[in-house]
């Protein structure tokens, strides 16, 4: 066999690198080395200097307590699998999120995990990542109209059903207010769909009247407070129940109710099992929340992201149509929580301590 001279070897390596950079355009080795029917497989970790999978985690916001937990739990789980994680939060700014994702792509991450602020606009991120041979995971919120590689979340329609089931059990008749999430977030659409799966039959029977129904820009509690104040004013405080999409918006709603001396008198739903909400539940001003075990979500997402980063095949138990394709998906089960089971769920899981939750209860 013809042996290569030293200069010959160097020429070959140079050629490979040139080919690699011509294919991928970035120097981190995360360039497509093989083509399989148009989808390019990123260079595996073993071909990288440190052999570590590098994950880019592009987050919409850290506004809610849960996202700080997601960030920390995902990072810890991925690092335990030998990966590194670069986190970027966009403070609900679409242009910033896309620019941050482009930055992560140009840094040569092996896989991109995205919590989209805007489920439509972030389709551009999937396209750019695929051009660089990088797979994309939609974390908790779906990215629409794109060739997404994986969607992992909770059954969000079921979340909405649980909220309305709890409130209609407490208040089967009367005037209802629906305080939704951000309509840029596909989850908010699913929560509302689930809630109205339960509410509509009551409306059709004439038992319940929806007197106010608004999404909340950026899930901002201050916007929910303003919406609830409008609802109270428009209905002379004659409101019997509120289905609020998460604990942040529920906090705004209950603040508005308190200023009219109505807090604790009108049932209010929530989601996320935030500490403040858990306290309101045991104090009686909030009726329920939907607990979503973030640890399970973060650990499962880290496992699958590392597999995708290594170019390995992943197994999922569902697909979800995002308007373009049937996305391979993992949907976890949410848990409805109220005073009767908060100790056996949120506290038993160590999501919050008993001391913290019952802090204001004599
Ligand atoms: C949703 C998420 C909820 C809630 C909300 C506000 O997409 O599923 O848990 O926190 O965003 O950030």
Short mmCIF file of C-alpha atoms and ligand atoms in Angstrom, two decimals:
data_model
loop_
_atom_site.label_atom_id
_atom_site.label_comp_id
_atom_site.label_asym_id
_atom_site.label_seq_id
_atom_site.Cartn_x
_atom_site.Cartn_y
_atom_site.Cartn_z
CA UNK A 1 0.00 0.00 0.00
CA UNK A 2 1.25 3.41 -0.95
CA UNK A 3 2.45 5.11 2.25
CA UNK A 4 1.88 8.84 2.61
CA UNK A 5 4.85 11.13 3.02
CA UNK A 6 4.62 13.65 5.97
CA UNK A 7 3.76 16.45 3.55
CA UNK A 8 1.19 14.13 1.96
CA UNK A 9 -0.60 13.56 5.33
CA UNK A 10 -0.73 17.29 6.04
CA UNK A 11 -2.20 17.92 2.59
CA UNK A 12 -4.96 15.33 3.34
CA UNK A 13 -5.87 16.81 6.74
CA UNK A 14 -5.94 20.30 5.21
CA UNK A 15 -8.20 19.00 2.46
CA UNK A 16 -10.57 17.38 5.03
CA UNK A 17 -10.75 20.56 7.08
CA UNK A 18 -11.41 22.61 3.95
CA UNK A 19 -14.17 20.15 2.97
CA UNK A 20 -15.55 20.27 6.53
CA UNK A 21 -15.55 24.05 6.69
CA UNK A 22 -16.99 24.22 3.14
CA UNK A 23 -19.82 21.94 4.36
CA UNK A 24 -20.49 23.55 7.72
CA UNK A 25 -18.90 26.96 7.69
CA UNK A 26 -18.07 26.88 11.35
CA UNK A 27 -14.78 25.88 12.84
CA UNK A 28 -15.91 24.00 15.88
CA UNK A 29 -15.95 20.75 14.12
CA UNK A 30 -19.66 20.73 14.30
CA UNK A 31 -19.89 20.54 10.58
CA UNK A 32 -21.68 17.99 8.59
CA UNK A 33 -19.37 15.11 7.94
CA UNK A 34 -21.86 12.79 6.35
CA UNK A 35 -24.93 13.36 4.24
CA UNK A 36 -27.90 10.99 4.53
CA UNK A 37 -30.65 12.03 2.19
CA UNK A 38 -30.29 15.80 2.71
CA UNK A 39 -30.08 15.72 6.50
CA UNK A 40 -26.51 16.30 7.63
CA UNK A 41 -25.24 14.63 10.76
CA UNK A 42 -23.14 16.90 13.00
CA UNK A 43 -19.62 15.82 13.80
CA UNK A 44 -19.81 13.53 16.85
CA UNK A 45 -18.43 14.59 20.21
CA UNK A 46 -15.56 12.12 19.83
CA UNK A 47 -14.39 14.11 16.82
CA UNK A 48 -14.31 17.23 19.01
CA UNK A 49 -11.27 18.23 20.96
CA UNK A 50 -12.83 17.59 24.38
CA UNK A 51 -15.31 14.97 23.14
CA UNK A 52 -18.05 16.78 25.05
CA UNK A 53 -21.48 17.44 23.61
CA UNK A 54 -22.17 21.18 23.66
CA UNK A 55 -25.83 22.14 24.14
CA UNK A 56 -27.21 25.60 23.38
CA UNK A 57 -30.25 26.40 25.61
CA UNK A 58 -32.19 29.34 24.18
CA UNK A 59 -34.84 30.46 26.68
CA UNK A 60 -37.69 32.95 26.21
CA UNK A 61 -37.46 34.33 29.73
CA UNK A 62 -36.47 33.68 33.36
CA UNK A 63 -39.48 35.77 34.55
CA UNK A 64 -41.30 32.85 36.14
CA UNK A 65 -39.86 30.84 39.04
CA UNK A 66 -40.22 27.65 37.02
CA UNK A 67 -37.80 28.74 34.24
CA UNK A 68 -35.04 29.25 36.77
CA UNK A 69 -35.71 25.69 37.95
CA UNK A 70 -35.75 24.42 34.33
CA UNK A 71 -32.44 26.12 33.63
CA UNK A 72 -30.71 24.73 36.73
CA UNK A 73 -32.20 21.22 36.52
CA UNK A 74 -31.53 20.88 32.77
CA UNK A 75 -27.95 22.11 33.16
CA UNK A 76 -27.29 19.73 36.05
CA UNK A 77 -28.80 16.76 34.17
CA UNK A 78 -26.88 17.49 30.95
CA UNK A 79 -23.58 18.00 32.78
CA UNK A 80 -24.15 14.71 34.59
CA UNK A 81 -24.28 13.14 31.11
CA UNK A 82 -20.93 14.73 30.26
CA UNK A 83 -22.30 17.62 28.19
CA UNK A 84 -21.81 21.38 28.57
CA UNK A 85 -24.71 23.85 28.41
CA UNK A 86 -24.69 27.46 27.25
CA UNK A 87 -27.85 29.27 28.38
CA UNK A 88 -29.21 32.43 26.75
CA UNK A 89 -32.46 34.16 27.88
CA UNK A 90 -34.17 36.61 25.56
CA UNK A 91 -36.53 38.47 27.97
CA UNK A 92 -39.52 37.87 25.69
CA UNK A 93 -37.80 39.65 22.75
CA UNK A 94 -38.18 37.69 19.47
CA UNK A 95 -35.35 39.39 17.57
CA UNK A 96 -33.04 38.88 20.54
CA UNK A 97 -33.95 35.19 20.80
CA UNK A 98 -33.21 34.61 17.11
CA UNK A 99 -29.91 36.53 17.35
CA UNK A 100 -28.92 34.56 20.46
CA UNK A 101 -29.72 31.28 18.68
CA UNK A 102 -27.64 32.35 15.68
CA UNK A 103 -24.81 33.09 18.09
CA UNK A 104 -25.09 29.62 19.65
CA UNK A 105 -25.15 28.06 16.16
CA UNK A 106 -22.02 29.98 15.15
CA UNK A 107 -20.37 28.78 18.36
CA UNK A 108 -20.81 25.27 16.96
CA UNK A 109 -23.19 23.76 19.52
CA UNK A 110 -24.09 20.13 18.81
CA UNK A 111 -27.78 20.54 19.56
CA UNK A 112 -30.09 23.48 20.26
CA UNK A 113 -32.78 23.35 22.93
CA UNK A 114 -35.32 26.17 22.60
CA UNK A 115 -38.10 27.56 24.82
CA UNK A 116 -39.71 29.81 22.17
CA UNK A 117 -41.14 33.18 23.09
CA UNK A 118 -43.05 33.18 19.81
CA UNK A 119 -43.99 29.71 18.55
CA UNK A 120 -44.19 30.96 14.95
CA UNK A 121 -41.17 33.29 14.69
CA UNK A 122 -38.78 30.69 16.09
CA UNK A 123 -39.31 28.47 13.02
CA UNK A 124 -36.45 30.57 11.59
CA UNK A 125 -34.15 29.19 14.28
CA UNK A 126 -34.90 25.61 13.24
CA UNK A 127 -34.07 26.47 9.64
CA UNK A 128 -30.77 28.15 10.52
CA UNK A 129 -29.75 25.32 12.83
CA UNK A 130 -30.48 22.68 10.19
CA UNK A 131 -28.41 24.60 7.66
CA UNK A 132 -25.53 24.08 10.10
CA UNK A 133 -26.43 20.43 10.66
CA UNK A 134 -27.69 21.07 14.19
CA UNK A 135 -30.80 19.37 15.56
CA UNK A 136 -33.42 21.36 17.48
CA UNK A 137 -35.49 20.43 20.52
CA UNK A 138 -38.58 22.46 21.46
CA UNK A 139 -38.63 22.50 25.27
CA UNK A 140 -42.04 22.83 26.97
CA UNK A 141 -43.43 25.00 24.13
CA UNK A 142 -43.89 23.81 20.52
CA UNK A 143 -42.21 25.56 17.59
CA UNK A 144 -44.74 25.67 14.76
CA UNK A 145 -44.37 25.17 10.99
CA UNK A 146 -40.84 23.81 11.07
CA UNK A 147 -38.91 20.53 10.65
CA UNK A 148 -38.45 20.26 14.40
CA UNK A 149 -36.50 17.20 15.62
CA UNK A 150 -38.13 16.78 19.03
CA UNK A 151 -40.89 18.35 21.18
CA UNK A 152 -40.88 17.56 24.90
CA UNK A 153 -43.44 19.00 27.27
CA UNK A 154 -46.45 18.19 29.43
CA UNK A 155 -49.94 17.39 28.14
CA UNK A 156 -50.89 21.07 28.02
CA UNK A 157 -54.49 20.61 26.89
CA UNK A 158 -54.97 18.38 29.94
CA UNK A 159 -53.56 21.23 32.07
CA UNK A 160 -56.39 23.50 30.90
CA UNK A 161 -58.97 20.78 31.49
CA UNK A 162 -57.71 20.26 35.05
CA UNK A 163 -58.01 23.99 35.77
CA UNK A 164 -61.61 24.20 34.52
CA UNK A 165 -62.59 20.88 36.15
CA UNK A 166 -61.46 22.19 39.55
CA UNK A 167 -63.19 25.56 39.22
CA UNK A 168 -66.50 24.22 37.81
CA UNK A 169 -66.57 21.72 40.70
CA UNK A 170 -66.35 24.65 43.15
CA UNK A 171 -68.60 27.00 41.14
CA UNK A 172 -70.82 25.10 38.66
CA UNK A 173 -72.89 28.18 37.82
CA UNK A 174 -72.34 31.90 37.31
CA UNK A 175 -70.26 34.56 35.61
CA UNK A 176 -66.79 33.41 34.60
CA UNK A 177 -63.61 35.24 33.61
CA UNK A 178 -60.94 33.53 31.51
CA UNK A 179 -57.42 35.01 31.94
CA UNK A 180 -55.26 33.31 29.33
CA UNK A 181 -51.53 33.24 28.76
CA UNK A 182 -49.51 34.91 26.02
CA UNK A 183 -51.05 34.19 22.60
CA UNK A 184 -47.52 34.07 21.12
CA UNK A 185 -47.05 30.89 23.18
CA UNK A 186 -48.60 27.77 21.67
CA UNK A 187 -49.10 26.45 25.20
CA UNK A 188 -51.50 29.28 25.97
CA UNK A 189 -53.61 28.15 23.01
CA UNK A 190 -53.57 24.55 24.31
CA UNK A 191 -54.41 25.58 27.91
CA UNK A 192 -57.38 27.59 26.64
CA UNK A 193 -58.55 24.75 24.37
CA UNK A 194 -58.44 22.36 27.31
CA UNK A 195 -60.28 24.77 29.63
CA UNK A 196 -63.06 25.30 27.11
CA UNK A 197 -63.36 21.55 26.53
CA UNK A 198 -64.78 21.58 30.07
CA UNK A 199 -66.45 25.05 30.19
CA UNK A 200 -68.35 24.92 26.88
CA UNK A 201 -70.94 22.32 27.94
CA UNK A 202 -71.73 24.48 31.00
CA UNK A 203 -72.05 27.52 28.72
CA UNK A 204 -74.28 25.61 26.29
CA UNK A 205 -76.51 24.59 29.22
CA UNK A 206 -76.73 28.26 30.27
CA UNK A 207 -75.20 27.53 33.67
CA UNK A 208 -72.02 29.51 33.03
CA UNK A 209 -71.57 32.83 31.21
CA UNK A 210 -68.08 33.84 30.08
CA UNK A 211 -68.23 37.60 30.74
CA UNK A 212 -64.55 38.34 30.06
CA UNK A 213 -61.90 36.45 28.10
CA UNK A 214 -58.41 37.87 27.46
CA UNK A 215 -54.91 36.60 26.71
CA UNK A 216 -52.09 38.12 28.82
CA UNK A 217 -49.24 39.76 26.91
CA UNK A 218 -45.93 38.06 27.75
CA UNK A 219 -47.66 36.20 30.61
CA UNK A 220 -46.93 39.36 32.61
CA UNK A 221 -48.77 39.37 36.01
CA UNK A 222 -49.16 43.17 35.76
CA UNK A 223 -51.11 42.69 32.50
CA UNK A 224 -53.29 40.05 34.17
CA UNK A 225 -53.96 42.46 37.06
CA UNK A 226 -55.04 45.19 34.60
CA UNK A 227 -57.26 42.74 32.67
CA UNK A 228 -58.91 41.52 35.86
CA UNK A 229 -59.53 45.11 37.03
CA UNK A 230 -61.26 45.74 33.68
CA UNK A 231 -63.35 42.58 34.11
CA UNK A 232 -64.44 43.63 37.62
CA UNK A 233 -65.30 47.16 36.51
CA UNK A 234 -67.19 45.97 33.42
CA UNK A 235 -69.26 43.59 35.60
CA UNK A 236 -69.71 45.69 38.76
CA UNK A 237 -67.65 43.12 40.65
CA UNK A 238 -70.38 40.51 39.85
CA UNK A 239 -67.86 37.76 39.04
CA UNK A 240 -68.25 34.18 40.36
CA UNK A 241 -65.07 32.45 39.19
CA UNK A 242 -61.76 32.95 37.35
CA UNK A 243 -59.87 30.41 35.26
CA UNK A 244 -56.34 31.85 35.17
CA UNK A 245 -53.75 30.07 32.98
CA UNK A 246 -50.79 30.10 35.39
CA UNK A 247 -49.78 31.16 38.90
CA UNK A 248 -48.23 34.41 37.68
CA UNK A 249 -51.50 35.56 36.11
CA UNK A 250 -53.45 34.15 39.10
CA UNK A 251 -51.34 36.38 41.36
CA UNK A 252 -52.38 39.42 39.31
CA UNK A 253 -56.04 38.32 39.39
CA UNK A 254 -56.03 37.81 43.18
CA UNK A 255 -54.41 41.24 43.69
CA UNK A 256 -57.30 42.79 41.74
CA UNK A 257 -59.83 40.76 43.74
CA UNK A 258 -58.17 41.78 47.03
CA UNK A 259 -58.53 45.46 46.18
CA UNK A 260 -62.29 44.81 46.02
CA UNK A 261 -62.33 42.65 49.17
CA UNK A 262 -63.11 39.57 47.05
CA UNK A 263 -59.96 37.48 47.48
CA UNK A 264 -60.71 34.06 48.96
CA UNK A 265 -64.40 34.50 48.05
CA UNK A 266 -64.05 33.70 44.33
CA UNK A 267 -62.33 30.50 43.09
CA UNK A 268 -59.19 31.06 41.01
CA UNK A 269 -57.06 28.49 39.17
CA UNK A 270 -53.32 28.52 38.42
CA UNK A 271 -50.37 26.48 37.10
CA UNK A 272 -46.70 25.88 37.90
CA UNK A 273 -46.98 25.34 41.68
CA UNK A 274 -44.98 28.49 42.37
CA UNK A 275 -44.20 29.01 46.06
CA UNK A 276 -46.41 32.10 46.30
CA UNK A 277 -49.27 30.12 44.75
CA UNK A 278 -48.74 27.16 47.07
CA UNK A 279 -48.95 29.60 49.98
CA UNK A 280 -52.14 31.17 48.58
CA UNK A 281 -53.67 27.70 48.25
CA UNK A 282 -53.07 26.75 51.90
CA UNK A 283 -54.19 30.26 52.94
CA UNK A 284 -57.36 29.95 50.83
CA UNK A 285 -57.06 32.79 48.31
CA UNK A 286 -56.18 30.50 45.35
CA UNK A 287 -58.16 27.28 44.74
CA UNK A 288 -55.68 25.13 42.85
CA UNK A 289 -52.60 24.97 40.70
CA UNK A 290 -51.31 22.46 38.17
CA UNK A 291 -48.04 20.94 39.26
CA UNK A 292 -45.66 19.92 36.47
CA UNK A 293 -42.64 17.94 37.80
CA UNK A 294 -39.95 20.05 36.12
CA UNK A 295 -37.18 17.66 37.22
CA UNK A 296 -38.64 14.87 35.08
CA UNK A 297 -39.00 17.19 32.08
CA UNK A 298 -35.47 18.59 32.41
CA UNK A 299 -33.80 15.19 32.88
CA UNK A 300 -35.66 13.56 29.99
CA UNK A 301 -34.91 16.53 27.75
CA UNK A 302 -31.20 16.44 28.66
CA UNK A 303 -31.01 12.70 27.89
CA UNK A 304 -32.65 13.14 24.47
CA UNK A 305 -30.68 16.30 23.64
CA UNK A 306 -27.38 14.54 24.32
CA UNK A 307 -28.45 11.63 22.12
CA UNK A 308 -29.38 14.03 19.31
CA UNK A 309 -26.10 15.87 19.84
CA UNK A 310 -24.26 12.60 19.34
CA UNK A 311 -26.20 11.98 16.16
CA UNK A 312 -27.92 8.99 17.75
CA UNK A 313 -31.52 7.96 16.99
CA UNK A 314 -34.07 8.81 19.72
CA UNK A 315 -37.23 6.94 20.75
CA UNK A 316 -40.38 8.85 21.59
CA UNK A 317 -43.91 7.64 22.34
CA UNK A 318 -45.93 10.25 20.48
CA UNK A 319 -45.97 12.66 17.57
CA UNK A 320 -47.52 16.14 17.58
CA UNK A 321 -48.45 17.97 14.38
CA UNK A 322 -46.88 21.45 14.37
CA UNK A 323 -48.55 22.59 11.16
CA UNK A 324 -45.73 21.22 9.00
CA UNK A 325 -44.71 17.75 10.24
CA UNK A 326 -45.57 15.11 12.82
CA UNK A 327 -42.91 16.02 15.38
CA UNK A 328 -41.48 13.16 17.48
CA UNK A 329 -42.73 14.08 20.95
CA UNK A 330 -42.67 13.24 24.66
CA UNK A 331 -45.65 14.53 26.68
CA UNK A 332 -45.53 14.13 30.46
CA UNK A 333 -48.50 14.06 32.87
CA UNK A 334 -49.47 17.17 34.87
CA UNK A 335 -50.93 16.93 38.40
CA UNK A 336 -53.89 18.94 39.73
CA UNK A 337 -53.10 20.28 43.21
CA UNK A 338 -55.26 21.87 45.89
CA UNK A 339 -55.29 22.02 49.70
CA UNK A 340 -56.24 18.31 49.91
CA UNK A 341 -53.13 16.91 48.15
CA UNK A 342 -50.46 19.64 48.24
CA UNK A 343 -48.51 17.77 50.96
CA UNK A 344 -48.54 14.49 48.98
CA UNK A 345 -47.44 16.06 45.71
CA UNK A 346 -45.55 19.37 45.63
CA UNK A 347 -44.12 18.98 49.15
CA UNK A 348 -43.54 15.20 48.97
CA UNK A 349 -41.55 15.76 45.77
CA UNK A 350 -39.40 18.38 47.52
CA UNK A 351 -40.54 21.02 45.01
CA UNK A 352 -41.15 23.24 48.06
CA UNK A 353 -40.65 22.63 51.79
CA UNK A 354 -43.61 22.33 54.16
CA UNK A 355 -42.18 25.22 56.21
CA UNK A 356 -42.12 27.55 53.20
CA UNK A 357 -45.60 26.63 51.99
CA UNK A 358 -47.27 26.95 55.41
CA UNK A 359 -45.18 29.99 56.42
CA UNK A 360 -48.18 32.30 56.84
CA UNK A 361 -50.58 29.70 58.24
CA UNK A 362 -50.88 29.72 62.03
C1 LIG B 1 -45.94 28.32 29.56
C2 LIG B 1 -45.51 27.28 30.56
C3 LIG B 1 -46.12 27.57 31.87
C4 LIG B 1 -46.00 29.02 32.29
C5 LIG B 1 -45.92 30.01 31.17
C6 LIG B 1 -45.30 31.33 31.53
O1 LIG B 1 -45.50 28.02 28.31
O2 LIG B 1 -45.89 26.00 30.14
O3 LIG B 1 -45.58 26.69 32.82
O4 LIG B 1 -45.02 29.20 33.16
O5 LIG B 1 -45.35 29.54 30.01
O6 LIG B 1 -43.96 31.38 31.34
#
